[in-house]
Amino acid sequence: MADKSQNWILIVTAQTPTNIAVIKYWGKRDETLILPVNDSISVTLDPNHLCTTTTVAVSPSFEKDRMWLNGKEISLSGDRFQSCLREIRSRASDVEDEEKGICIRKQDWDKFHVHIASYNNFPTAAGLASSAAGLACLVFALAKLMNVKEDLGQLSAIARQGSGSACRSLYGGFVKWVMGNDASGSDSIAVQLANETHWDDLVIIIAVVSSRQKETSSTTGMRESVETSPLLHHRAKEVVPKRILQMQEAIQNRDFPSFARLTCTDSNQFHAVCLDTRPPIFYMNDTSHRQVLIINCIEKWNRSEGTPQVAYTFDAGPNAVLIARNRNVATLLLQRLLFYFPPHPDTELNSYVIGDKSILQDAGIEAMKDVEALLPPPEIKDNVPSQKYKGDVSYFICTKPGRGPVVLADESQSLLHPKTGLPK
Amino acid sequence: MADKSQNWILIVTAQTPTNIAVIKYWGKRDETLILPVNDSISVTLDPNHLCTTTTVAVSPSFEKDRMWLNGKEISLSGDRFQSCLREIRSRASDVEDEEKGICIRKQDWDKFHVHIASYNNFPTAAGLASSAAGLACLVFALAKLMNVKEDLGQLSAIARQGSGSACRSLYGGFVKWVMGNDASGSDSIAVQLANETHWDDLVIIIAVVSSRQKETSSTTGMRESVETSPLLHHRAKEVVPKRILQMQEAIQNRDFPSFARLTCTDSNQFHAVCLDTRPPIFYMNDTSHRQVLIINCIEKWNRSEGTPQVAYTFDAGPNAVLIARNRNVATLLLQRLLFYFPPHPDTELNSYVIGDKSILQDAGIEAMKDVEALLPPPEIKDNVPSQKYKGDVSYFICTKPGRGPVVLADESQSLLHPKTGLPK
């Protein structure tokens, strides 16, 4: 076994994407194991624009498990972190690094402590599923460090115990979280429906909105919905199973009209269930008309085109996620969004539209004067709004479906110092 | 038979209340006959504050059926008016007025034309069920004029064909619209659960809000919900039947906690179904945060008291209807409402709180300075809003459960001139 007095450090860095559900997860049948009341389906978002990077390290010199999130130390004592650490440790295998002279035996892993540093390339509190990407990345990186032999599906069941939707971040492309039946949760895992190259026409624009009000946490909200909403149970038992089959088929066939219809109606139904909860939960409209404006804009546009151009979906927060059928539609969408939600005069356009900025170029927008010159969308005709909503959106992220977790072999990307094991 | 060359006029004036559903009607199984997908229950509102007055007249000198609403002539050609007129005429009986020398035989009624004048003592477009009160009053007044022998239940089935919820305005107090089973609609009628004296502690405050945006009409909205919302059908079949029984029991026992819980959850569920409709319908949040603020205020207050003090319910429009368990609670409620929604500085307090103004006196509010001096509700503690919502509410109406339709015998209350049969 490795000599604990030695001052070696073994380090792994991984990058994991976030994901947005198009058939929503809302409601647990088991709160501890995080087992859902229905299947859900998500699109993995391109990690170039939204991802978590996590470095995990093990060393005989570490005196306890420690974690830093975006450079700040946080507690690892929560049940969810502990579940993930325990489950991964219990599956650890022998690790040998001849070069460094390290050899850790399977049975000795629980004698070592780990350091974890995690970083989101997007604001943590922005409601962009940072916990999904974060827990998935933690599990994935630890599994690599500890030479866990389990496949991604089995790892997804571990990530699930950290944060339900984290299980869907273990694959790229289009992912289904199968609710499973077993009381142990062993069959409540994520499976990939199609990888990110399967339907690469899609373009995703996220309107990030700063919420002025604390929302109900999704853990609390779900619990209250399960306990009080009669519609939730009908949704879970009768509505979602059919939609899951339809959504799988839509993804399989790259059938955008069906994909958009299912995405929008399922987002609305999730928020309907929130409203049917006692007391009612308002994720969609707690602070403003923004979401309603965006929904009405997309619905009107889709109707005027005769077939859906864009799908919208809203999670348990105020951000809008808009999925355009192709790049051309995405440029038209970005023009509409900037028409309704121009940046504050003191905001740089360059920091107002981030991610894949080529969409901005395709839209012919290079400077604020181009935003000011935008014409109202043709489908609203004489109904031009008297009011624009300057400053109502913090920024837009242009992205697309993306790949699953990867190990970053380049040591320069490590978040922990190779000698000290502390954040760089 | 009456001599048509004679210039007599026979006039009847009636007054009919409006009503607010506490278990909502949303969705028709027959669009023509207006047959609902579920039972509903309403509270009749005091006609002293909200009512329609309708004068109907018959004369051999009238050349066609004519109608005036709030002094302006409107078309009677709509199917719904025509249904009501036809159904009432077909049930007319002999009418004799010896004093005037009038005698109309049953079989001759369809040779005579009628004039109808109707007036709401509240703004027609304010979304306060003016069509319910209006159609109920039309049917009631015509039935009196034409000596129709049918009971109120049978009249309610006729009023229903004019406007669904009109059937519930034929009784005072607490009223159930039984959906019925028959394809003819003959058993889809209103029945009185309890009269207005049964539970006279209740005080109702309505926040009338001017909507800045045209809402989906309820006829269109219902049709779209029936066609596209999977949750609507579950609600109608599984949820409402149980709630109807619970609500009847709550009313019977004057059990305010159950009454309030059912009223609030059913209002929220109705709006949840609207959101589950494709495209989604936003009655609760199309223009502002007002409704969410009111709901959060009431929910927080009810929780802090340990038992519900106030119930809220919202129809297919932006107005809030708030039901307080008694006068004392109503004064506390009015204080809270005026704290959050003070009148515009150029609004007279006297025209900002209308109806039963004694609630305002009980609340110790006599002038604007008293509104300005209102303290934040104790339950919000340190969470005092930085913003008040001046001008967001047009006015408040203080009222209570009230009586059903009556004939106004005093000729001075007639809306038609006794000689010409034209609006006074």
PDB file of N, CA, C and O in Angstrom, chain B residues 258-321:
ATOM      1  N   SER B 258     -62.203  25.133   5.772  1.00  0.00           N
ATOM      2  CA  SER B 258     -62.391  24.268   4.604  1.00  0.00           C
ATOM      3  C   SER B 258     -62.859  25.077   3.399  1.00  0.00           C
ATOM      4  O   SER B 258     -62.398  24.879   2.273  1.00  0.00           O
ATOM      5  N   PHE B 259     -63.796  25.996   3.643  1.00  0.00           N
ATOM      6  CA  PHE B 259     -64.307  26.846   2.562  1.00  0.00           C
ATOM      7  C   PHE B 259     -63.155  27.607   1.897  1.00  0.00           C
ATOM      8  O   PHE B 259     -63.037  27.650   0.667  1.00  0.00           O
ATOM      9  N   ALA B 260     -62.272  28.181   2.711  1.00  0.00           N
ATOM     10  CA  ALA B 260     -61.177  28.990   2.178  1.00  0.00           C
ATOM     11  C   ALA B 260     -60.170  28.117   1.432  1.00  0.00           C
ATOM     12  O   ALA B 260     -59.727  28.457   0.337  1.00  0.00           O
ATOM     13  N   ARG B 261     -59.835  26.980   2.032  1.00  0.00           N
ATOM     14  CA  ARG B 261     -58.870  26.085   1.391  1.00  0.00           C
ATOM     15  C   ARG B 261     -59.380  25.643   0.015  1.00  0.00           C
ATOM     16  O   ARG B 261     -58.660  25.698  -0.989  1.00  0.00           O
ATOM     17  N   LEU B 262     -60.639  25.235  -0.033  1.00  0.00           N
ATOM     18  CA  LEU B 262     -61.209  24.765  -1.300  1.00  0.00           C
ATOM     19  C   LEU B 262     -61.302  25.898  -2.319  1.00  0.00           C
ATOM     20  O   LEU B 262     -61.011  25.719  -3.503  1.00  0.00           O
ATOM     21  N   THR B 263     -61.709  27.080  -1.854  1.00  0.00           N
ATOM     22  CA  THR B 263     -61.851  28.216  -2.766  1.00  0.00           C
ATOM     23  C   THR B 263     -60.512  28.583  -3.391  1.00  0.00           C
ATOM     24  O   THR B 263     -60.404  28.737  -4.616  1.00  0.00           O
ATOM     25  N   CYS B 264     -59.484  28.697  -2.562  1.00  0.00           N
ATOM     26  CA  CYS B 264     -58.159  29.089  -3.079  1.00  0.00           C
ATOM     27  C   CYS B 264     -57.581  28.015  -3.989  1.00  0.00           C
ATOM     28  O   CYS B 264     -57.089  28.321  -5.084  1.00  0.00           O
ATOM     29  N   THR B 265     -57.638  26.768  -3.549  1.00  0.00           N
ATOM     30  CA  THR B 265     -57.018  25.723  -4.374  1.00  0.00           C
ATOM     31  C   THR B 265     -57.785  25.551  -5.678  1.00  0.00           C
ATOM     32  O   THR B 265     -57.183  25.267  -6.708  1.00  0.00           O
ATOM     33  N   ASP B 266     -59.106  25.747  -5.645  1.00  0.00           N
ATOM     34  CA  ASP B 266     -59.827  25.582  -6.912  1.00  0.00           C
ATOM     35  C   ASP B 266     -59.564  26.735  -7.867  1.00  0.00           C
ATOM     36  O   ASP B 266     -59.464  26.532  -9.078  1.00  0.00           O
ATOM     37  N   SER B 267     -59.423  27.924  -7.338  1.00  0.00           N
ATOM     38  CA  SER B 267     -59.054  29.059  -8.200  1.00  0.00           C
ATOM     39  C   SER B 267     -57.688  28.793  -8.829  1.00  0.00           C
ATOM     40  O   SER B 267     -57.507  28.940 -10.047  1.00  0.00           O
ATOM     41  N   ASN B 268     -56.734  28.374  -8.005  1.00  0.00           N
ATOM     42  CA  ASN B 268     -55.395  28.103  -8.546  1.00  0.00           C
ATOM     43  C   ASN B 268     -55.414  26.977  -9.567  1.00  0.00           C
ATOM     44  O   ASN B 268     -54.721  27.025 -10.572  1.00  0.00           O
ATOM     45  N   GLN B 269     -56.246  25.962  -9.319  1.00  0.00           N
ATOM     46  CA  GLN B 269     -56.289  24.852 -10.269  1.00  0.00           C
ATOM     47  C   GLN B 269     -56.896  25.286 -11.597  1.00  0.00           C
ATOM     48  O   GLN B 269     -56.455  24.859 -12.661  1.00  0.00           O
ATOM     49  N   PHE B 270     -57.911  26.121 -11.524  1.00  0.00           N
ATOM     50  CA  PHE B 270     -58.488  26.656 -12.763  1.00  0.00           C
ATOM     51  C   PHE B 270     -57.403  27.379 -13.571  1.00  0.00           C
ATOM     52  O   PHE B 270     -57.249  27.148 -14.783  1.00  0.00           O
ATOM     53  N   HIS B 271     -56.606  28.208 -12.918  1.00  0.00           N
ATOM     54  CA  HIS B 271     -55.555  28.925 -13.650  1.00  0.00           C
ATOM     55  C   HIS B 271     -54.436  27.985 -14.093  1.00  0.00           C
ATOM     56  O   HIS B 271     -53.788  28.219 -15.114  1.00  0.00           O
ATOM     57  N   ALA B 272     -54.230  26.899 -13.335  1.00  0.00           N
ATOM     58  CA  ALA B 272     -53.264  25.884 -13.757  1.00  0.00           C
ATOM     59  C   ALA B 272     -53.727  25.242 -15.070  1.00  0.00           C
ATOM     60  O   ALA B 272     -52.929  25.028 -15.990  1.00  0.00           O
ATOM     61  N   VAL B 273     -55.015  24.955 -15.169  1.00  0.00           N
ATOM     62  CA  VAL B 273     -55.556  24.372 -16.398  1.00  0.00           C
ATOM     63  C   VAL B 273     -55.388  25.362 -17.561  1.00  0.00           C
ATOM     64  O   VAL B 273     -55.052  24.968 -18.684  1.00  0.00           O
ATOM     65  N   CYS B 274     -55.574  26.637 -17.293  1.00  0.00           N
ATOM     66  CA  CYS B 274     -55.371  27.649 -18.343  1.00  0.00           C
ATOM     67  C   CYS B 274     -53.928  27.616 -18.844  1.00  0.00           C
ATOM     68  O   CYS B 274     -53.673  27.721 -20.040  1.00  0.00           O
ATOM     69  N   LEU B 275     -52.997  27.453 -17.916  1.00  0.00           N
ATOM     70  CA  LEU B 275     -51.577  27.412 -18.274  1.00  0.00           C
ATOM     71  C   LEU B 275     -51.242  26.114 -19.006  1.00  0.00           C
ATOM     72  O   LEU B 275     -50.317  26.070 -19.826  1.00  0.00           O
ATOM     73  N   ASP B 276     -52.005  25.068 -18.738  1.00  0.00           N
ATOM     74  CA  ASP B 276     -51.793  23.773 -19.390  1.00  0.00           C
ATOM     75  C   ASP B 276     -52.428  23.730 -20.782  1.00  0.00           C
ATOM     76  O   ASP B 276     -52.349  22.729 -21.481  1.00  0.00           O
ATOM     77  N   THR B 277     -53.075  24.823 -21.162  1.00  0.00           N
ATOM     78  CA  THR B 277     -53.763  24.903 -22.465  1.00  0.00           C
ATOM     79  C   THR B 277     -52.753  25.286 -23.543  1.00  0.00           C
ATOM     80  O   THR B 277     -51.773  25.960 -23.267  1.00  0.00           O
ATOM     81  N   ARG B 278     -52.983  24.862 -24.768  1.00  0.00           N
ATOM     82  CA  ARG B 278     -52.074  25.210 -25.865  1.00  0.00           C
ATOM     83  C   ARG B 278     -52.768  26.116 -26.873  1.00  0.00           C
ATOM     84  O   ARG B 278     -53.755  25.699 -27.450  1.00  0.00           O
ATOM     85  N   PRO B 279     -52.310  27.331 -27.128  1.00  0.00           N
ATOM     86  CA  PRO B 279     -51.258  28.024 -26.387  1.00  0.00           C
ATOM     87  C   PRO B 279     -51.735  28.399 -24.992  1.00  0.00           C
ATOM     88  O   PRO B 279     -52.942  28.522 -24.767  1.00  0.00           O
ATOM     89  N   PRO B 280     -50.797  28.581 -24.051  1.00  0.00           N
ATOM     90  CA  PRO B 280     -51.194  28.816 -22.658  1.00  0.00           C
ATOM     91  C   PRO B 280     -51.996  30.117 -22.497  1.00  0.00           C
ATOM     92  O   PRO B 280     -51.747  31.081 -23.212  1.00  0.00           O
ATOM     93  N   ILE B 281     -52.938  30.087 -21.577  1.00  0.00           N
ATOM     94  CA  ILE B 281     -53.759  31.266 -21.291  1.00  0.00           C
ATOM     95  C   ILE B 281     -53.310  31.831 -19.948  1.00  0.00           C
ATOM     96  O   ILE B 281     -53.253  31.106 -18.954  1.00  0.00           O
ATOM     97  N   PHE B 282     -52.999  33.111 -19.931  1.00  0.00           N
ATOM     98  CA  PHE B 282     -52.544  33.759 -18.696  1.00  0.00           C
ATOM     99  C   PHE B 282     -53.592  34.748 -18.228  1.00  0.00           C
ATOM    100  O   PHE B 282     -53.549  35.911 -18.618  1.00  0.00           O
ATOM    101  N   TYR B 283     -54.534  34.306 -17.416  1.00  0.00           N
ATOM    102  CA  TYR B 283     -55.483  35.275 -16.869  1.00  0.00           C
ATOM    103  C   TYR B 283     -54.903  35.913 -15.615  1.00  0.00           C
ATOM    104  O   TYR B 283     -55.238  37.022 -15.267  1.00  0.00           O
ATOM    105  N   MET B 284     -54.068  35.148 -14.924  1.00  0.00           N
ATOM    106  CA  MET B 284     -53.629  35.593 -13.605  1.00  0.00           C
ATOM    107  C   MET B 284     -52.434  36.519 -13.672  1.00  0.00           C
ATOM    108  O   MET B 284     -52.119  37.149 -12.693  1.00  0.00           O
ATOM    109  N   ASN B 285     -51.763  36.565 -14.782  1.00  0.00           N
ATOM    110  CA  ASN B 285     -50.498  37.286 -14.744  1.00  0.00           C
ATOM    111  C   ASN B 285     -50.152  37.903 -16.083  1.00  0.00           C
ATOM    112  O   ASN B 285     -49.005  37.980 -16.454  1.00  0.00           O
ATOM    113  N   ASP B 286     -51.186  38.361 -16.788  1.00  0.00           N
ATOM    114  CA  ASP B 286     -50.845  38.861 -18.110  1.00  0.00           C
ATOM    115  C   ASP B 286     -50.198  40.233 -18.061  1.00  0.00           C
ATOM    116  O   ASP B 286     -49.430  40.585 -18.925  1.00  0.00           O
ATOM    117  N   THR B 287     -50.498  41.005 -17.047  1.00  0.00           N
ATOM    118  CA  THR B 287     -49.947  42.348 -17.088  1.00  0.00           C
ATOM    119  C   THR B 287     -49.128  42.711 -15.856  1.00  0.00           C
ATOM    120  O   THR B 287     -48.407  43.680 -15.885  1.00  0.00           O
ATOM    121  N   SER B 288     -49.256  41.982 -14.815  1.00  0.00           N
ATOM    122  CA  SER B 288     -48.558  42.454 -13.614  1.00  0.00           C
ATOM    123  C   SER B 288     -48.445  41.401 -12.548  1.00  0.00           C
ATOM    124  O   SER B 288     -48.928  40.291 -12.651  1.00  0.00           O
ATOM    125  N   HIS B 289     -47.791  41.791 -11.524  1.00  0.00           N
ATOM    126  CA  HIS B 289     -47.528  40.991 -10.340  1.00  0.00           C
ATOM    127  C   HIS B 289     -48.657  41.089  -9.317  1.00  0.00           C
ATOM    128  O   HIS B 289     -48.567  40.515  -8.267  1.00  0.00           O
ATOM    129  N   ARG B 290     -49.701  41.914  -9.609  1.00  0.00           N
ATOM    130  CA  ARG B 290     -50.729  42.191  -8.595  1.00  0.00           C
ATOM    131  C   ARG B 290     -51.322  40.940  -7.987  1.00  0.00           C
ATOM    132  O   ARG B 290     -51.437  40.801  -6.774  1.00  0.00           O
ATOM    133  N   GLN B 291     -51.738  40.007  -8.866  1.00  0.00           N
ATOM    134  CA  GLN B 291     -52.418  38.830  -8.349  1.00  0.00           C
ATOM    135  C   GLN B 291     -51.485  38.000  -7.485  1.00  0.00           C
ATOM    136  O   GLN B 291     -51.891  37.464  -6.458  1.00  0.00           O
ATOM    137  N   VAL B 292     -50.227  37.874  -7.960  1.00  0.00           N
ATOM    138  CA  VAL B 292     -49.262  37.091  -7.199  1.00  0.00           C
ATOM    139  C   VAL B 292     -49.024  37.754  -5.840  1.00  0.00           C
ATOM    140  O   VAL B 292     -48.968  37.085  -4.807  1.00  0.00           O
ATOM    141  N   LEU B 293     -48.940  39.065  -5.846  1.00  0.00           N
ATOM    142  CA  LEU B 293     -48.751  39.797  -4.593  1.00  0.00           C
ATOM    143  C   LEU B 293     -49.933  39.556  -3.652  1.00  0.00           C
ATOM    144  O   LEU B 293     -49.748  39.292  -2.459  1.00  0.00           O
ATOM    145  N   ILE B 294     -51.138  39.647  -4.180  1.00  0.00           N
ATOM    146  CA  ILE B 294     -52.326  39.441  -3.338  1.00  0.00           C
ATOM    147  C   ILE B 294     -52.339  38.007  -2.797  1.00  0.00           C
ATOM    148  O   ILE B 294     -52.562  37.774  -1.611  1.00  0.00           O
ATOM    149  N   ILE B 295     -52.073  37.047  -3.662  1.00  0.00           N
ATOM    150  CA  ILE B 295     -52.070  35.645  -3.219  1.00  0.00           C
ATOM    151  C   ILE B 295     -51.009  35.440  -2.138  1.00  0.00           C
ATOM    152  O   ILE B 295     -51.287  34.850  -1.090  1.00  0.00           O
ATOM    153  N   ASN B 296     -49.800  35.938  -2.384  1.00  0.00           N
ATOM    154  CA  ASN B 296     -48.738  35.751  -1.394  1.00  0.00           C
ATOM    155  C   ASN B 296     -49.085  36.432  -0.074  1.00  0.00           C
ATOM    156  O   ASN B 296     -48.814  35.891   1.001  1.00  0.00           O
ATOM    157  N   CYS B 297     -49.695  37.600  -0.149  1.00  0.00           N
ATOM    158  CA  CYS B 297     -50.115  38.332   1.050  1.00  0.00           C
ATOM    159  C   CYS B 297     -51.125  37.513   1.860  1.00  0.00           C
ATOM    160  O   CYS B 297     -50.979  37.342   3.069  1.00  0.00           O
ATOM    161  N   ILE B 298     -52.125  36.978   1.183  1.00  0.00           N
ATOM    162  CA  ILE B 298     -53.175  36.211   1.877  1.00  0.00           C
ATOM    163  C   ILE B 298     -52.608  34.891   2.423  1.00  0.00           C
ATOM    164  O   ILE B 298     -52.885  34.508   3.566  1.00  0.00           O
ATOM    165  N   GLU B 299     -51.794  34.220   1.601  1.00  0.00           N
ATOM    166  CA  GLU B 299     -51.232  32.940   2.047  1.00  0.00           C
ATOM    167  C   GLU B 299     -50.377  33.141   3.303  1.00  0.00           C
ATOM    168  O   GLU B 299     -50.447  32.367   4.248  1.00  0.00           O
ATOM    169  N   LYS B 300     -49.563  34.199   3.276  1.00  0.00           N
ATOM    170  CA  LYS B 300     -48.670  34.462   4.410  1.00  0.00           C
ATOM    171  C   LYS B 300     -49.474  34.811   5.673  1.00  0.00           C
ATOM    172  O   LYS B 300     -49.196  34.329   6.762  1.00  0.00           O
ATOM    173  N   TRP B 301     -50.483  35.633   5.483  1.00  0.00           N
ATOM    174  CA  TRP B 301     -51.341  36.033   6.604  1.00  0.00           C
ATOM    175  C   TRP B 301     -52.051  34.809   7.182  1.00  0.00           C
ATOM    176  O   TRP B 301     -52.055  34.569   8.391  1.00  0.00           O
ATOM    177  N   ASN B 302     -52.655  34.012   6.299  1.00  0.00           N
ATOM    178  CA  ASN B 302     -53.376  32.824   6.762  1.00  0.00           C
ATOM    179  C   ASN B 302     -52.447  31.889   7.538  1.00  0.00           C
ATOM    180  O   ASN B 302     -52.820  31.344   8.580  1.00  0.00           O
ATOM    181  N   ARG B 303     -51.224  31.718   7.013  1.00  0.00           N
ATOM    182  CA  ARG B 303     -50.270  30.842   7.709  1.00  0.00           C
ATOM    183  C   ARG B 303     -49.909  31.401   9.069  1.00  0.00           C
ATOM    184  O   ARG B 303     -49.847  30.680  10.051  1.00  0.00           O
ATOM    185  N   SER B 304     -49.685  32.732   9.111  1.00  0.00           N
ATOM    186  CA  SER B 304     -49.253  33.327  10.378  1.00  0.00           C
ATOM    187  C   SER B 304     -50.353  33.254  11.437  1.00  0.00           C
ATOM    188  O   SER B 304     -50.072  33.248  12.629  1.00  0.00           O
ATOM    189  N   GLU B 305     -51.605  33.197  10.998  1.00  0.00           N
ATOM    190  CA  GLU B 305     -52.717  33.110  11.955  1.00  0.00           C
ATOM    191  C   GLU B 305     -52.994  31.666  12.367  1.00  0.00           C
ATOM    192  O   GLU B 305     -53.788  31.416  13.262  1.00  0.00           O
ATOM    193  N   GLY B 306     -52.415  30.731  11.632  1.00  0.00           N
ATOM    194  CA  GLY B 306     -52.629  29.320  11.954  1.00  0.00           C
ATOM    195  C   GLY B 306     -53.897  28.753  11.344  1.00  0.00           C
ATOM    196  O   GLY B 306     -54.055  27.542  11.249  1.00  0.00           O
ATOM    197  N   THR B 307     -54.808  29.620  10.922  1.00  0.00           N
ATOM    198  CA  THR B 307     -56.048  29.154  10.293  1.00  0.00           C
ATOM    199  C   THR B 307     -56.489  30.234   9.309  1.00  0.00           C
ATOM    200  O   THR B 307     -56.247  31.425   9.535  1.00  0.00           O
ATOM    201  N   PRO B 308     -57.101  29.833   8.203  1.00  0.00           N
ATOM    202  CA  PRO B 308     -57.404  30.829   7.167  1.00  0.00           C
ATOM    203  C   PRO B 308     -58.335  31.949   7.643  1.00  0.00           C
ATOM    204  O   PRO B 308     -59.334  31.697   8.312  1.00  0.00           O
ATOM    205  N   GLN B 309     -57.952  33.161   7.313  1.00  0.00           N
ATOM    206  CA  GLN B 309     -58.763  34.343   7.606  1.00  0.00           C
ATOM    207  C   GLN B 309     -59.506  34.805   6.356  1.00  0.00           C
ATOM    208  O   GLN B 309     -60.602  35.332   6.440  1.00  0.00           O
ATOM    209  N   VAL B 310     -58.871  34.610   5.222  1.00  0.00           N
ATOM    210  CA  VAL B 310     -59.389  35.146   3.961  1.00  0.00           C
ATOM    211  C   VAL B 310     -59.199  34.099   2.865  1.00  0.00           C
ATOM    212  O   VAL B 310     -58.173  33.422   2.830  1.00  0.00           O
ATOM    213  N   ALA B 311     -60.196  33.991   1.983  1.00  0.00           N
ATOM    214  CA  ALA B 311     -60.054  33.168   0.780  1.00  0.00           C
ATOM    215  C   ALA B 311     -59.905  34.095  -0.415  1.00  0.00           C
ATOM    216  O   ALA B 311     -60.466  35.189  -0.414  1.00  0.00           O
ATOM    217  N   TYR B 312     -59.134  33.659  -1.417  1.00  0.00           N
ATOM    218  CA  TYR B 312     -59.034  34.448  -2.651  1.00  0.00           C
ATOM    219  C   TYR B 312     -59.534  33.609  -3.815  1.00  0.00           C
ATOM    220  O   TYR B 312     -59.431  32.379  -3.800  1.00  0.00           O
ATOM    221  N   THR B 313     -60.088  34.290  -4.801  1.00  0.00           N
ATOM    222  CA  THR B 313     -60.456  33.586  -6.025  1.00  0.00           C
ATOM    223  C   THR B 313     -60.393  34.566  -7.188  1.00  0.00           C
ATOM    224  O   THR B 313     -60.701  35.753  -7.029  1.00  0.00           O
ATOM    225  N   PHE B 314     -59.922  34.057  -8.335  1.00  0.00           N
ATOM    226  CA  PHE B 314     -59.737  34.881  -9.525  1.00  0.00           C
ATOM    227  C   PHE B 314     -60.472  34.229 -10.691  1.00  0.00           C
ATOM    228  O   PHE B 314     -60.270  33.039 -10.945  1.00  0.00           O
ATOM    229  N   ASP B 315     -61.292  35.004 -11.380  1.00  0.00           N
ATOM    230  CA  ASP B 315     -61.962  34.483 -12.569  1.00  0.00           C
ATOM    231  C   ASP B 315     -61.098  34.703 -13.814  1.00  0.00           C
ATOM    232  O   ASP B 315     -59.911  34.985 -13.702  1.00  0.00           O
ATOM    233  N   ALA B 316     -61.724  34.588 -14.968  1.00  0.00           N
ATOM    234  CA  ALA B 316     -60.992  34.736 -16.232  1.00  0.00           C
ATOM    235  C   ALA B 316     -60.711  36.208 -16.518  1.00  0.00           C
ATOM    236  O   ALA B 316     -61.072  36.733 -17.572  1.00  0.00           O
ATOM    237  N   GLY B 317     -60.089  36.868 -15.563  1.00  0.00           N
ATOM    238  CA  GLY B 317     -59.749  38.273 -15.710  1.00  0.00           C
ATOM    239  C   GLY B 317     -58.884  38.644 -14.540  1.00  0.00           C
ATOM    240  O   GLY B 317     -58.616  37.807 -13.674  1.00  0.00           O
ATOM    241  N   PRO B 318     -58.445  39.873 -14.465  1.00  0.00           N
ATOM    242  CA  PRO B 318     -57.453  40.207 -13.450  1.00  0.00           C
ATOM    243  C   PRO B 318     -57.998  40.557 -12.059  1.00  0.00           C
ATOM    244  O   PRO B 318     -57.221  40.696 -11.122  1.00  0.00           O
ATOM    245  N   ASN B 319     -59.315  40.703 -11.903  1.00  0.00           N
ATOM    246  CA  ASN B 319     -59.841  41.103 -10.594  1.00  0.00           C
ATOM    247  C   ASN B 319     -59.643  40.022  -9.536  1.00  0.00           C
ATOM    248  O   ASN B 319     -59.785  38.845  -9.812  1.00  0.00           O
ATOM    249  N   ALA B 320     -59.362  40.473  -8.309  1.00  0.00           N
ATOM    250  CA  ALA B 320     -59.280  39.546  -7.184  1.00  0.00           C
ATOM    251  C   ALA B 320     -60.576  39.637  -6.388  1.00  0.00           C
ATOM    252  O   ALA B 320     -61.043  40.735  -6.095  1.00  0.00           O
ATOM    253  N   VAL B 321     -61.131  38.498  -6.030  1.00  0.00           N
ATOM    254  CA  VAL B 321     -62.279  38.472  -5.129  1.00  0.00           C
ATOM    255  C   VAL B 321     -61.805  37.830  -3.830  1.00  0.00           C
ATOM    256  O   VAL B 321     -61.313  36.693  -3.834  1.00  0.00           O
TER     257      VAL B 321
END
